[in-house]
Amino acid sequence: MKLLLGIIIGALLAGGVFYYYVFTTTTSSAEAMSMIEPKNGDEKASLTVKPSGAVTFILTANDEIYYYAGAFNDSIYKTDYFKVREIIINYKSRIHPDDLMFIIKSDKAASFKNAIDILDEMAINKVPPGHYAETEITEAEIYSINILKKTKNG
């Protein structure tokens, strides 16, 4: 009788562990943010941005961030993540919403945290999807940042 009772209790415990495993693995499925991506066949689609409506943020090492407005012409400014919100609000109030585009670029030394921080600022400031995008940094921008870093302003 003790053997039979031990087998029944063992089976119940084993079943409970199995039930717990199935329950926890099915209820804790991963969730991800939705991203706006090009439609199938549009991988090389590009977006035309008015230079007068563009604001570019460049993320670099040591949590440094640089920005410029309009087309790049060697005028680049250093800021920090505390002032990014102010910059976004300022340009949102000055540029027509249909023309406004925030461009985000990172050099090779920028951290993933920096990219998340700037995307968080876009969400906090209610910049609509399609009005910010990430793209590659240019050699001219890298050169200007390096010059600026060598001066007292960088």
PDB file of C-alpha atoms in Angstrom, residues 49-58 65-71 73 75-79 83-103 118 121-122 125-128 131-132:
ATOM      1  CA  VAL A  49      13.608  65.004 -46.856  1.00  0.00           C
ATOM      2  CA  LYS A  50      13.509  68.762 -47.192  1.00  0.00           C
ATOM      3  CA  PRO A  51      16.814  70.116 -45.878  1.00  0.00           C
ATOM      4  CA  SER A  52      14.920  72.918 -44.135  1.00  0.00           C
ATOM      5  CA  GLY A  53      13.009  70.326 -42.083  1.00  0.00           C
ATOM      6  CA  ALA A  54      15.883  68.006 -41.186  1.00  0.00           C
ATOM      7  CA  VAL A  55      17.580  67.829 -37.794  1.00  0.00           C
ATOM      8  CA  THR A  56      20.442  65.353 -37.516  1.00  0.00           C
ATOM      9  CA  PHE A  57      21.688  63.820 -34.274  1.00  0.00           C
ATOM     10  CA  ILE A  58      25.071  62.081 -34.292  1.00  0.00           C
ATOM     11  CA  ILE A  65      25.955  63.725 -29.013  1.00  0.00           C
ATOM     12  CA  TYR A  66      26.265  66.269 -31.804  1.00  0.00           C
ATOM     13  CA  TYR A  67      23.569  67.795 -33.961  1.00  0.00           C
ATOM     14  CA  TYR A  68      22.933  70.135 -36.848  1.00  0.00           C
ATOM     15  CA  ALA A  69      19.867  71.449 -38.623  1.00  0.00           C
ATOM     16  CA  GLY A  70      19.288  71.454 -42.351  1.00  0.00           C
ATOM     17  CA  ALA A  71      21.835  70.238 -44.855  1.00  0.00           C
ATOM     18  CA  ASN A  73      27.665  72.420 -44.019  1.00  0.00           C
ATOM     19  CA  SER A  75      28.253  73.662 -38.703  1.00  0.00           C
ATOM     20  CA  ILE A  76      27.832  71.070 -36.009  1.00  0.00           C
ATOM     21  CA  TYR A  77      27.068  71.540 -32.317  1.00  0.00           C
ATOM     22  CA  LYS A  78      27.800  69.455 -29.268  1.00  0.00           C
ATOM     23  CA  THR A  79      25.002  68.758 -26.807  1.00  0.00           C
ATOM     24  CA  LYS A  83      19.308  68.893 -23.761  1.00  0.00           C
ATOM     25  CA  VAL A  84      18.076  66.589 -26.543  1.00  0.00           C
ATOM     26  CA  ARG A  85      14.470  66.897 -25.388  1.00  0.00           C
ATOM     27  CA  GLU A  86      14.730  70.682 -25.492  1.00  0.00           C
ATOM     28  CA  ILE A  87      16.182  70.541 -29.018  1.00  0.00           C
ATOM     29  CA  ILE A  88      13.395  68.243 -30.229  1.00  0.00           C
ATOM     30  CA  ILE A  89      10.694  70.461 -28.713  1.00  0.00           C
ATOM     31  CA  ASN A  90      12.309  73.571 -30.207  1.00  0.00           C
ATOM     32  CA  TYR A  91      12.416  72.172 -33.746  1.00  0.00           C
ATOM     33  CA  LYS A  92       8.938  70.640 -33.461  1.00  0.00           C
ATOM     34  CA  SER A  93       7.565  74.114 -32.712  1.00  0.00           C
ATOM     35  CA  ARG A  94       9.475  75.804 -35.568  1.00  0.00           C
ATOM     36  CA  ILE A  95       9.144  73.338 -38.448  1.00  0.00           C
ATOM     37  CA  HIS A  96       5.875  72.307 -40.101  1.00  0.00           C
ATOM     38  CA  PRO A  97       5.031  68.741 -38.980  1.00  0.00           C
ATOM     39  CA  ASP A  98       4.877  67.456 -42.564  1.00  0.00           C
ATOM     40  CA  ASP A  99       8.429  68.700 -43.225  1.00  0.00           C
ATOM     41  CA  LEU A 100      10.013  67.697 -39.910  1.00  0.00           C
ATOM     42  CA  MET A 101      12.478  64.794 -39.987  1.00  0.00           C
ATOM     43  CA  PHE A 102      14.930  63.760 -37.276  1.00  0.00           C
ATOM     44  CA  ILE A 103      17.879  61.832 -38.660  1.00  0.00           C
ATOM     45  CA  ILE A 118      17.526  58.899 -28.516  1.00  0.00           C
ATOM     46  CA  GLU A 121      13.279  60.826 -26.608  1.00  0.00           C
ATOM     47  CA  MET A 122      11.446  60.542 -29.931  1.00  0.00           C
ATOM     48  CA  ASN A 125       8.222  63.931 -27.366  1.00  0.00           C
ATOM     49  CA  LYS A 126       5.575  62.253 -29.536  1.00  0.00           C
ATOM     50  CA  VAL A 127       7.563  62.454 -32.756  1.00  0.00           C
ATOM     51  CA  PRO A 128       5.365  60.353 -35.049  1.00  0.00           C
ATOM     52  CA  HIS A 131       9.484  61.449 -38.872  1.00  0.00           C
ATOM     53  CA  TYR A 132      12.715  59.959 -37.564  1.00  0.00           C
TER      54      TYR A 132
END
